[in-house]
Coordinates of C-alpha atoms and ligand atoms in Angstrom, one line a residue:
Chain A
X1132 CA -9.2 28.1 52.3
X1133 CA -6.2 29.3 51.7
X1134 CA -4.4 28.1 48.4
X1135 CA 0.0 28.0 48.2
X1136 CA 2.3 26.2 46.1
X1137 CA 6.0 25.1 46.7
X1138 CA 8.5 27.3 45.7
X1139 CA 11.5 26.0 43.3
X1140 CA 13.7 23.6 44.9
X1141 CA 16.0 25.9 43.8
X1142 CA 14.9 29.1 45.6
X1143 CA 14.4 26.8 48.7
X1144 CA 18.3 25.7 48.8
X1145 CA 19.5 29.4 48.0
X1146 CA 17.6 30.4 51.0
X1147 CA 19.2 27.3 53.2
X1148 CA 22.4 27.3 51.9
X1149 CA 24.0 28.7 55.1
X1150 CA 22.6 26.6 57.8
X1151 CA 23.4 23.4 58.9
X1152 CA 20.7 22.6 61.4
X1153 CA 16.8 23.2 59.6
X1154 CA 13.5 22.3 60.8
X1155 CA 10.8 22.3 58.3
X1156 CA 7.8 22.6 59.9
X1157 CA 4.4 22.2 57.9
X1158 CA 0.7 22.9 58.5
X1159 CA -2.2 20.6 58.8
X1160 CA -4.8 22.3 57.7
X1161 CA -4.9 24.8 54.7
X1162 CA -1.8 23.8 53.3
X1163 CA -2.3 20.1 53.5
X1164 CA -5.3 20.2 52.0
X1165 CA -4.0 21.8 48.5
X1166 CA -0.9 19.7 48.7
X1167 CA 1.6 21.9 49.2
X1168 CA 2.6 22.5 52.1
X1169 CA 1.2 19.6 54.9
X1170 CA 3.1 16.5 56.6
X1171 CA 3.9 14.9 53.4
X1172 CA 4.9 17.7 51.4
X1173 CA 7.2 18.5 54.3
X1174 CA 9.0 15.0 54.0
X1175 CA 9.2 15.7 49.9
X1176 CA 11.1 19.0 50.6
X1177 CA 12.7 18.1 52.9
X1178 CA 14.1 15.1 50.5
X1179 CA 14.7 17.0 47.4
X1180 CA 16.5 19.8 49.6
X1181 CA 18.6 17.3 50.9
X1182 CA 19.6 16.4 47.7
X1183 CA 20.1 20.0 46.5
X1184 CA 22.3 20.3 49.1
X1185 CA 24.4 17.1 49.0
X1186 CA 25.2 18.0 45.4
X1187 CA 27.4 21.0 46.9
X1188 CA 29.1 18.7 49.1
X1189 CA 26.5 20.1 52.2
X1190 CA 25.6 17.5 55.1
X1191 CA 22.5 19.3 56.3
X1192 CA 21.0 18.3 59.8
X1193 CA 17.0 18.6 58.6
X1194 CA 14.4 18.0 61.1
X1195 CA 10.6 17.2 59.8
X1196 CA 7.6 18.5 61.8
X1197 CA 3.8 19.3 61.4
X1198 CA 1.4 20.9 63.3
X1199 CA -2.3 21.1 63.1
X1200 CA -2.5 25.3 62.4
X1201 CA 0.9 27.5 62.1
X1202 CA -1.4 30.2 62.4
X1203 CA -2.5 29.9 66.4
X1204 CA 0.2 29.9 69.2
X1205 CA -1.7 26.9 70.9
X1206 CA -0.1 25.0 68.4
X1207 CA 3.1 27.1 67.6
X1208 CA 4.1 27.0 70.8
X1209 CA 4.3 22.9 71.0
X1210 CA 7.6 23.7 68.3
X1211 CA 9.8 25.6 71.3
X1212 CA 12.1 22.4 72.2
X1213 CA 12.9 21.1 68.8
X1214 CA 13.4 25.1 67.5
X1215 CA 16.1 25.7 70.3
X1216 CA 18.4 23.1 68.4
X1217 CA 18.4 24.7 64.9
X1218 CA 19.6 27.5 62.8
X1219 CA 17.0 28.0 60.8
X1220 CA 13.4 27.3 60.2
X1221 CA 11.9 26.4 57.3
X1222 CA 7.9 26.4 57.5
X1223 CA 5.8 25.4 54.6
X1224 CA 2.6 27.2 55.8
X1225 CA 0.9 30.1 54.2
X1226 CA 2.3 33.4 54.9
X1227 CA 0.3 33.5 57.8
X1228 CA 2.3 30.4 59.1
X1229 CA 5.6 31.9 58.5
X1230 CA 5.4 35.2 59.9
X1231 CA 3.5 33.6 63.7
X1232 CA 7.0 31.4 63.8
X1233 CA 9.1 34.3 63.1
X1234 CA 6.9 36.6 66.2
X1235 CA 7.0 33.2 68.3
X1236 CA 10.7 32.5 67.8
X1237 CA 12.5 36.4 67.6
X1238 CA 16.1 34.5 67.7
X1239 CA 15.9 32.2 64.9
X1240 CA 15.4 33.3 61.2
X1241 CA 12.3 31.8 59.8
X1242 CA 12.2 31.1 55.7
X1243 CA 9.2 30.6 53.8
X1244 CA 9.1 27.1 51.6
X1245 CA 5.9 28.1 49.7
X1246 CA 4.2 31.0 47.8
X1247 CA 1.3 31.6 49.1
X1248 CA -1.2 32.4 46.4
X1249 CA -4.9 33.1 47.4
X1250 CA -8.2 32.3 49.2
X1251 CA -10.4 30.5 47.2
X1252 CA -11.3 26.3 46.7
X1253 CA -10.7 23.5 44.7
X1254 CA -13.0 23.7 41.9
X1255 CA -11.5 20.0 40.1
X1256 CA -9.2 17.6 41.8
X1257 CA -5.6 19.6 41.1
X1258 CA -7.5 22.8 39.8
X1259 CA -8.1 25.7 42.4
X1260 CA -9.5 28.8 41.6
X1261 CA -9.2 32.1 43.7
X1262 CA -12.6 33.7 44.8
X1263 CA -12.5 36.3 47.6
X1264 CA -9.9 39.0 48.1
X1265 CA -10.9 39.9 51.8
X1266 CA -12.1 43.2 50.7
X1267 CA -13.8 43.8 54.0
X1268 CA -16.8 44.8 52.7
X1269 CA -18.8 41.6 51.4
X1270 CA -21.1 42.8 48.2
X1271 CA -21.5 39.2 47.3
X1272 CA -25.3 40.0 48.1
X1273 CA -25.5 42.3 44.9
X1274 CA -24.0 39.7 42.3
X1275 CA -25.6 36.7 42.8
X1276 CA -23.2 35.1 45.3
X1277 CA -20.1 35.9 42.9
X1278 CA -17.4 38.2 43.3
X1279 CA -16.6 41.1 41.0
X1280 CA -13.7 41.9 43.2
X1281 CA -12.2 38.7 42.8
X1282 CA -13.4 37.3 39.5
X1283 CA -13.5 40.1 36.9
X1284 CA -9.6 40.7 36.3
X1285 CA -9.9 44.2 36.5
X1286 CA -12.8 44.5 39.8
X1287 CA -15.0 46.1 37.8
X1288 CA -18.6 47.0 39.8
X1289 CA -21.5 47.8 37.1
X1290 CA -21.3 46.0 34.3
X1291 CA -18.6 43.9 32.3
X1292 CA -15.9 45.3 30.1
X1293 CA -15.9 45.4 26.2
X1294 CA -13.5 42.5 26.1
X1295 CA -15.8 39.6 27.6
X1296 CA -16.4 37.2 24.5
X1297 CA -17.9 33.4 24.4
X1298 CA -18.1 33.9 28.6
X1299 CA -14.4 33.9 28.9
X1300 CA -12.1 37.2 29.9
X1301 CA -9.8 38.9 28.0
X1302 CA -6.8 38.4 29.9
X1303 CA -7.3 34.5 28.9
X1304 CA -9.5 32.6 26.7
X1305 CA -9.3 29.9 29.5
X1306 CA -10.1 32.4 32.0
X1307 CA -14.1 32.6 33.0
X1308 CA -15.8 36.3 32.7
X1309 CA -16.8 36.8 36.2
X1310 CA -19.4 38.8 34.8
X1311 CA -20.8 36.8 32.6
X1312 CA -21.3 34.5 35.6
X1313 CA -22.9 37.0 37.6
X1314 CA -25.1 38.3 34.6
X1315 CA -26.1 34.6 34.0
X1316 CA -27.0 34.2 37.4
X1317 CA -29.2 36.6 38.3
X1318 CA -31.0 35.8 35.1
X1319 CA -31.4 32.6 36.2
X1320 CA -32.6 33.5 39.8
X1321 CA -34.8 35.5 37.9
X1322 CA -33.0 38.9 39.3
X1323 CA -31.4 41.2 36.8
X1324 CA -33.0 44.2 38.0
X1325 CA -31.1 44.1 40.2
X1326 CA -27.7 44.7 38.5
X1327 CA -29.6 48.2 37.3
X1328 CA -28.6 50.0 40.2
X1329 CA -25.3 52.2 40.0
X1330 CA -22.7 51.4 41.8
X1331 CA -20.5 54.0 43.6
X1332 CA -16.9 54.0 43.7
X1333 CA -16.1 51.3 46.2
X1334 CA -14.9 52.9 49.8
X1335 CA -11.5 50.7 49.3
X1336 CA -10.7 52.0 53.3
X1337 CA -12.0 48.6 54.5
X1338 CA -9.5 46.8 51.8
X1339 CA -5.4 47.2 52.2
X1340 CA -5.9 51.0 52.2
X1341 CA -6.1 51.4 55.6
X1342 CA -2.8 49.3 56.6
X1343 CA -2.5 46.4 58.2
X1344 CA -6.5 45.6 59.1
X1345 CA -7.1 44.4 62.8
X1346 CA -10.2 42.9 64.0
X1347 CA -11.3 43.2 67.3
X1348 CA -14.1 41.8 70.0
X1349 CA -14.6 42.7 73.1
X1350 CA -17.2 39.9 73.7
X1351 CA -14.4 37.3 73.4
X1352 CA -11.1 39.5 74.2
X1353 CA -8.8 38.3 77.2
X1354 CA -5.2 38.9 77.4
X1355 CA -2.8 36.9 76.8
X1356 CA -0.5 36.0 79.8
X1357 CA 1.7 34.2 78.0
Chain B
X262 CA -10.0 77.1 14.3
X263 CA -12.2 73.9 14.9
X264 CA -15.8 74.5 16.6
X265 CA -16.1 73.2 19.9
X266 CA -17.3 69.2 19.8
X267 CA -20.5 69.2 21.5
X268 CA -21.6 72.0 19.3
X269 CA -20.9 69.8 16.4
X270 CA -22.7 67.1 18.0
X271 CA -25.9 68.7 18.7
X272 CA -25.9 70.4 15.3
X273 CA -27.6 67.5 13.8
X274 CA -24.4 67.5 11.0
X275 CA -23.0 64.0 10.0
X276 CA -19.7 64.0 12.9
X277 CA -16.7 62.8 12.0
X278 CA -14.1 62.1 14.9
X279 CA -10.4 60.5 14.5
X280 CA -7.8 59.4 16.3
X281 CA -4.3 59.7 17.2
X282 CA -2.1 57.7 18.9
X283 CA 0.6 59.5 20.6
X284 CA 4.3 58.1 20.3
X285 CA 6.1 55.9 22.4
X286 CA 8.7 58.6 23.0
X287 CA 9.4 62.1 22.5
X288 CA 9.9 62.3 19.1
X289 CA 6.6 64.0 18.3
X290 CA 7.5 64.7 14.2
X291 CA 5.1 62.3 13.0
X292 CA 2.2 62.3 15.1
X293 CA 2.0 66.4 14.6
X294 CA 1.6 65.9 11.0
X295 CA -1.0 63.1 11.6
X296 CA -2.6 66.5 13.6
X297 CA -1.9 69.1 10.5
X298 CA -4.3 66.5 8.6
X299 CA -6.8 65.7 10.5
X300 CA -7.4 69.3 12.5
X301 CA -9.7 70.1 9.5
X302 CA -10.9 67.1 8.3
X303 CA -12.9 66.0 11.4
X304 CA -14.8 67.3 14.0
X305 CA -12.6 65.9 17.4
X306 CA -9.5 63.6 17.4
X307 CA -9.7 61.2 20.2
X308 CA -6.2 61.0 22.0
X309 CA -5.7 57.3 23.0
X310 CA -4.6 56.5 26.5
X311 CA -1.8 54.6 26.9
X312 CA -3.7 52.1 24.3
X313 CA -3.4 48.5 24.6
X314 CA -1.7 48.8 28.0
X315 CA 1.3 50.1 26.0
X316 CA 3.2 52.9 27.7
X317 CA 3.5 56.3 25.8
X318 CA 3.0 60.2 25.5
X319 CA 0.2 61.2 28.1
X320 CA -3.0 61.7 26.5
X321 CA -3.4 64.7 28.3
X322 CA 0.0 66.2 26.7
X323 CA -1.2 65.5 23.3
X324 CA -4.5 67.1 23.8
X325 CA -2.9 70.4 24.7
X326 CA -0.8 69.9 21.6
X327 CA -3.6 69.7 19.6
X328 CA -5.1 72.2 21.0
X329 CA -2.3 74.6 20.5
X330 CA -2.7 73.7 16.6
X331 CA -6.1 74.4 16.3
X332 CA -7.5 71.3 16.4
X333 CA -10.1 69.4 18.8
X334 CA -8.8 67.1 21.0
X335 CA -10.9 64.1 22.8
X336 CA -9.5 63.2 26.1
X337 CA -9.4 59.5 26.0
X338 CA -9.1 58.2 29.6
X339 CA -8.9 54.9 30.9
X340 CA -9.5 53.5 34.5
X341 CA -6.4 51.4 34.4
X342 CA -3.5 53.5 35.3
X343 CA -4.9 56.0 37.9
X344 CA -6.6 56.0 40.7
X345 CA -9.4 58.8 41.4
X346 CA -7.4 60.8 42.9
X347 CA -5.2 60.7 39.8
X348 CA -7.9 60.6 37.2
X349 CA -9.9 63.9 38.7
X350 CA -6.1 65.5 38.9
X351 CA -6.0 65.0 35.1
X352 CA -9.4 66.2 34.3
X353 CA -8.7 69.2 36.0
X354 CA -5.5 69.7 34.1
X355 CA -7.1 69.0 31.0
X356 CA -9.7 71.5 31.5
X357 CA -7.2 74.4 32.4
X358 CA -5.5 73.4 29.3
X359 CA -8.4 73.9 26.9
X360 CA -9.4 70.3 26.6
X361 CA -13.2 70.5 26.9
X362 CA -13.9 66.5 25.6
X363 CA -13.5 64.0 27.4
X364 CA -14.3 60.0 26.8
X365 CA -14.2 57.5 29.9
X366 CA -13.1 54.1 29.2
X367 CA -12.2 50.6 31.5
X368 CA -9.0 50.2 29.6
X369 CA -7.3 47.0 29.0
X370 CA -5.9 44.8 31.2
X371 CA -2.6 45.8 32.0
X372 CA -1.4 41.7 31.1
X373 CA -2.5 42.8 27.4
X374 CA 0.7 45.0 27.2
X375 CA 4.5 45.8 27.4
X376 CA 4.4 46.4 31.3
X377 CA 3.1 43.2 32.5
X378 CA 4.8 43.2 35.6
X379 CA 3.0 46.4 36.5
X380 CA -0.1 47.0 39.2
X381 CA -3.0 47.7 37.9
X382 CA -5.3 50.1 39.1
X383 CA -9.5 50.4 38.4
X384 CA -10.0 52.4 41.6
X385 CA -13.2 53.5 39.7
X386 CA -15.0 51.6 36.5
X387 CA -15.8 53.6 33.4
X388 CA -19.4 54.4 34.4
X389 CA -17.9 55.5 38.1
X390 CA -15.6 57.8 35.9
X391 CA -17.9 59.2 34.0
X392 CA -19.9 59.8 37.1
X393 CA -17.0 61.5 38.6
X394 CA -16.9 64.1 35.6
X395 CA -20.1 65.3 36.5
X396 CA -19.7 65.4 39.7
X397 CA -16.7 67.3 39.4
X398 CA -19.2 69.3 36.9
X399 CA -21.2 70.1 40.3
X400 CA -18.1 71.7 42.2
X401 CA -16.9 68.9 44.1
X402 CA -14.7 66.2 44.2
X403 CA -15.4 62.2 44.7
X404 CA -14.1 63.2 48.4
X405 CA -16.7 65.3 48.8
X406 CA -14.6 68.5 48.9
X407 CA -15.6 71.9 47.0
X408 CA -13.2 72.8 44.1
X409 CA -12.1 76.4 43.4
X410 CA -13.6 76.7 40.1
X411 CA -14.6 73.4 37.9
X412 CA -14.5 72.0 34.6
X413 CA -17.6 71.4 31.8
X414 CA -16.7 68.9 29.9
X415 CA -18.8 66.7 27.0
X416 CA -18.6 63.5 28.3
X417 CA -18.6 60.4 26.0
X418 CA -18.4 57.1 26.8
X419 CA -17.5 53.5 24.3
X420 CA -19.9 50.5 23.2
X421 CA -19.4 47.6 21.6
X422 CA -21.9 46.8 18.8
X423 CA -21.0 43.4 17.9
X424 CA -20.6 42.1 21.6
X425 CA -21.5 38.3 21.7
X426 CA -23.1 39.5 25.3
X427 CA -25.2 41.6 24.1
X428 CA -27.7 41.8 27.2
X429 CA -24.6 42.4 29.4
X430 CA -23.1 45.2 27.2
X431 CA -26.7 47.0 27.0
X432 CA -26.7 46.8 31.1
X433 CA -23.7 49.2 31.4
X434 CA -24.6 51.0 28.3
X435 CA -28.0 52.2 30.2
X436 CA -25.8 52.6 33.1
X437 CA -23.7 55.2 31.3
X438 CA -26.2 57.3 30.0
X439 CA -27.9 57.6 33.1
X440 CA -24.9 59.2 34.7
X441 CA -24.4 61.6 32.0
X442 CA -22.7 59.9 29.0
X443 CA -24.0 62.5 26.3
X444 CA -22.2 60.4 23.3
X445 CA -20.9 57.1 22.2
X446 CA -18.0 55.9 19.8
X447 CA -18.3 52.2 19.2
X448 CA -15.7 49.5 19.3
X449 CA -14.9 48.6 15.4
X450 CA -18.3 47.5 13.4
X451 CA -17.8 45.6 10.6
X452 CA -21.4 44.3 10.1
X453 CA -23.8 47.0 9.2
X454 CA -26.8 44.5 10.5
X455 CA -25.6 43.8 13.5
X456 CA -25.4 47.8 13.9
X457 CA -28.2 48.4 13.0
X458 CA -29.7 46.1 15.6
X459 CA -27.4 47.5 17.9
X460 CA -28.8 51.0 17.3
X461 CA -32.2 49.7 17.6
X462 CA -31.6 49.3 21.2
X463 CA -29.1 52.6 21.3
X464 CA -32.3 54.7 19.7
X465 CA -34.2 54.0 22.7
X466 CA -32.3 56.7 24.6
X467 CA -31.5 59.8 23.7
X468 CA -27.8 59.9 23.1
X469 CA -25.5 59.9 19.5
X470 CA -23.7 57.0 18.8
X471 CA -20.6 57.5 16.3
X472 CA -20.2 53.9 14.9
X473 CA -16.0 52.7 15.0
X474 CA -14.5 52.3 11.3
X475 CA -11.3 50.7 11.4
X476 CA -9.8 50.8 7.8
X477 CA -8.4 46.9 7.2
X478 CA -4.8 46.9 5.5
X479 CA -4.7 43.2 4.9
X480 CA -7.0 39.9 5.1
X481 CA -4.7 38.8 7.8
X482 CA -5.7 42.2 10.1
X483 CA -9.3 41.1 9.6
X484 CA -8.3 37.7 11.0
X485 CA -6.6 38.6 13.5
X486 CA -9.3 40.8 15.1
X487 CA -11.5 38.0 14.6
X488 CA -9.5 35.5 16.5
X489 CA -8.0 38.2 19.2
X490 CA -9.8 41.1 19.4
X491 CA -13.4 41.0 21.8
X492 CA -16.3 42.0 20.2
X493 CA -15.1 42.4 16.7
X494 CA -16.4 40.2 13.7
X495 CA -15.3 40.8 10.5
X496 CA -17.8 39.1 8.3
X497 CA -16.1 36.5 5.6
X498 CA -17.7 38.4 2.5
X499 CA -14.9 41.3 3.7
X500 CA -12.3 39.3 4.5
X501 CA -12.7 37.7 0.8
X502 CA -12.7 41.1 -0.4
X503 CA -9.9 42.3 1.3
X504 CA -7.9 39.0 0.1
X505 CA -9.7 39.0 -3.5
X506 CA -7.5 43.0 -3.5
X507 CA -4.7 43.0 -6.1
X508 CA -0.9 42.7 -4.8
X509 CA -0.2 46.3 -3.4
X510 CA -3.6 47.3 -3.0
X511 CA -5.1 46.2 0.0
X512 CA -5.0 49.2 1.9
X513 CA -7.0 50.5 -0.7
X514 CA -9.0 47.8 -0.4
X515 CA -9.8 48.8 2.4
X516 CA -9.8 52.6 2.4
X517 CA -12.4 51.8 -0.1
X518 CA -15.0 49.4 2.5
X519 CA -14.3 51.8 4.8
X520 CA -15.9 54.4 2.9
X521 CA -18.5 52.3 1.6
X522 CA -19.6 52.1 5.2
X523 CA -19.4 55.3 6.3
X524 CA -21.6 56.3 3.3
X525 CA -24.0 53.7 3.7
X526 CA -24.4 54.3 7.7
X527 CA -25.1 57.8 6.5
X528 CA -27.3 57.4 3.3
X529 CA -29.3 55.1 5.7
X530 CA -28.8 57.2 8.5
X531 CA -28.4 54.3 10.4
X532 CA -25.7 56.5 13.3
X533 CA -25.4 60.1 13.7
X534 CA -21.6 59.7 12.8
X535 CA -18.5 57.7 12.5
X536 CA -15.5 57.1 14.8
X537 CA -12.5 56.7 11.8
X538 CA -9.6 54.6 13.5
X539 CA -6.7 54.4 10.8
X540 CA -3.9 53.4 13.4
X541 CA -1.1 55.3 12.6
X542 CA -2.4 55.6 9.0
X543 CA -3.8 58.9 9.8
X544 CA -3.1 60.7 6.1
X545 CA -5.3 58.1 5.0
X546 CA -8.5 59.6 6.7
X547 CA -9.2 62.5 4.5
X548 CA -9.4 60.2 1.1
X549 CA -11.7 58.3 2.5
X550 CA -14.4 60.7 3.5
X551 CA -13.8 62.3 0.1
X552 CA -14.6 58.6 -1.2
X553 CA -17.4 58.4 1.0
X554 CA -18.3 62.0 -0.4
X555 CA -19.0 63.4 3.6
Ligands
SF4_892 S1 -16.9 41.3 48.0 FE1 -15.0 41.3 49.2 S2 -15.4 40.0 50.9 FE2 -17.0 39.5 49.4 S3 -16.2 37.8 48.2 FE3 -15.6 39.7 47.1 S4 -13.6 40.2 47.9 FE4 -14.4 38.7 49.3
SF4_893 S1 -13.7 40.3 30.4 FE1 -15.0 40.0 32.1 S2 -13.7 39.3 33.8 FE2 -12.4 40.1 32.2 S3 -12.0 42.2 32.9 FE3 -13.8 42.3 31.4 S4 -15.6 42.1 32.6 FE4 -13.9 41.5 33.9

């Protein structure tokens, strides 16, 4: 999934400050489930922002809405009456979520209520952890169903560094080496040869490097009419 | 004139390499004098790469400087600031410019230093890097592309004897050998045993390993790198020592286990040679290999 967490109140109302008519629109599904950013989350901004603004003698009009995915126009779409009536939108979906609004709705400027921080789970009740960076080229196979790219803080692909000690990273003695993890791993699945073979520098084409990545199917492509 | 490093090395002689850490800032006074002593005292001075994540002087600037004294510089480079475009840039530089050593690190984590905010890079990991020497060795570039004339470097690489992760550390440690590490300079050793248990492994292969001496100045240094500092463990006889040193003399202190270590790891020919990291102490390098009587 993908993990976000509120911005400051405070960053919220200096983005606000001009409108009078918002609608905070939230997202059912990522977002909700890491509490951030979901139906209730949307009624506890749009409270506090309220608030915020009252304090500066504001009377803000703010109008609270959720849908089930920001990030498909099936559902997007269902926002076009209540978005005619505002100045503003506020959406507490992932980046994702923001950016569809502002391409579904060119007139109205679109603000984004959270920072969206990573792909990965909740490891613990109130503890996520990030795990994949969308690299485009999944090497999971190699280290034992855990990500170099993602878990050792500096990506490394052969081996760890000289600062893992007692498991945990250097950047953080409350941060896990992800390759200890891997190297304790494979030795439990009995498959450290493995790890012998060199790695080659990584062909980063299929990461960012390229641009903006698109993915595309003919099998399941129809155009849009809409 | 200093002889060139790998001749040194493969002379069979007891090597002695140092290092110097180039200056935040232009004002190159000191660290040339660190230079004028060392040029004949040791066989190569490493040139740290922006160490610790800590901006400075290029490493490849101070080689040439070195060089230009008579002394024989150790590329130090790290994986952290450039990507491989960058890094076989510099090795090229460094080549035209005389520099003809070159040691291929990770580097720290850029959250370790005074740029924190910064974006770090490890395009390539230290054994790709090394990797990438030799192949530029062959002619070519990591594109693939054939380079009007190329370098020859002696290519070294780091280890770190008293890792906790031992099995771990040993994996990359074979990895860099096999794609052409021809020496080693360990991370700080303060523990001959674990060492030499370290070199029991490192003896298995081919390749020289000069064990890391950092001189202590205080009982609180040895602390601290036993609390902060990865795969470092200052055993508590030292640390005693170092505190047991009358006011005003721990350095000596511990000029003086320094050279009782460097003698011992040669008497007992436990490594091929010794990595002396004084840390802007530099003048303090030649007293202790006379102390050491190398
Ligand atoms: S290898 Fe790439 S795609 Fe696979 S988990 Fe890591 S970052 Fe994600
Ligand atoms: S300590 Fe482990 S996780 Fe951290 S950078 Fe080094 S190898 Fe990667």
């Amino acid at each position: 999934m993908i993990v976000a967490e509120q911005k400051p109140i405070q960053e919220i109302k200096g983005m606000m400050a001009d409108y009078q008519k918002v609608l905070i629109v939230g997202c059912g599904t990522c977002v909700t489930v890491c509490m951030a950013g979901g139906e209730k989350e949307v009624g506890i901004i749009a409270s506090c922002l309220r608030m915020a603004l009252q304090i500066d003698g504001k009377k803000p009009e703010l109008m609270e809405d959720c849908i089930q995915r920001q990030c498909e126009w099936e559902f997007v779409d269902t926002l076009k009456d209540k978005v005619d009536g505002v100045d503003a939108i506020l959406s507490s979906a992932c980046g994702v979520g923001v950016q569809a609004l502002a391409e579904r709705f060119p007139n109205k400027p679109v603000y984004p209520a959270l920072n969206t921080t990573f792909m990965g789970m909740p490891k613990e009740h109130g503890l996520w952890i990030e795990n994949c960076r969308g690299c485009g080229n999944c090497g999971l196979g190699r280290f034992g169903g855990i990500c170099p790219i993602a878990r050792c803080s500096k990506g490394l692909l052969n081996g760890p560094c000289g600062g893992s000690q007692n498991g945990k990273c250097e950047v953080s003695k409350e941060m896990d080496c992800g390759w200890q993890l891997i190297y304790g791993r494979l030795k439990t699945l009995n498959q450290l040869d493995q790890l012998e073979e060199i790695l080659l520098p990584k062909d980063w084409s299929t990461d960012r490097d390229k641009g903006q990545r698109k993915m595309f199917r003919g099998d399941v492509y129809y155009e849009q009419t809409v | 004139m200093s002889r060139p490093f790998k001749e040194v090395l493969n002379s069979g002689e007891f090597v002695i390499t140092s290092e110097i850490g180039p200056p935040k800032g232009t004002n190159i006074d000191k660290m040339l004098h660190h230079i004028e002593i060392l040029k004949d005292t040791v066989h190569g001075m490493n040139v740290t790469d922006n160490q610790s994540s800590v901006m400075r002087l290029s490493s490849v600037a101070v080689c040439h400087i070195i060089k230009d004294h008579g002394g024989e510089p150790i590329l130090q480079m790290t994986c952290r600031d450039r990507n491989r475009m960058a890094l076989q840039s510099d090795l090229l530089s460094a080549y035209v410019l005389g520099v003809r050593n070159v040691l291929c690190l990770t580097g720290d984590h850029i959250s370790l230093g005074d740029h924190k905010g910064s974006k770090q890079v490890f395009d390539l990991d230290s054994v790709q890097l090394i990797a990438a020497v030799r192949n530029l060795e062959q002619g070519q570039d990591l594109g693939g592309n054939k380079l009007d004339g190329g370098v020859e470097f002696c290519v070294g690489a780091t280890a770190t004897p008293e890792a906790d992760n031992m099995d771990s550390q040993l994996l990359k440690f074979r990895k860099k050998i096999k794609v052409g590490a021809e020496f080693f300079q360990t991370q700080a050793v303060y523990d001959m045993d674990m060492l030499k248990k370290f070199m029991e492994h490192a003896q298995q292969s081919n390749t020289k390993v000069l064990a890391g001496i950092l001189v202590l100045v205080s009982a609180g240094m040895a602390k601290y790198l036993n609390a902060n500092v990865a795969g470092v463990t200052v055993p508590q006889e030292l640390i005693d020592e170092m505190a047991g040193a009358e006011k005003g003399k721990a350095l000596q202190k511990g000029m003086e286990i320094a050279a009782r270590q460097i003698k011992q790891i040669k008497e007992e020919n436990i490594c091929p040679g010794v990595h002396i990291m004084a840390i802007g102490k530099e003048e303090i390098v030649p007293e202790i290999l006379q102390m050491a009587g190398v």
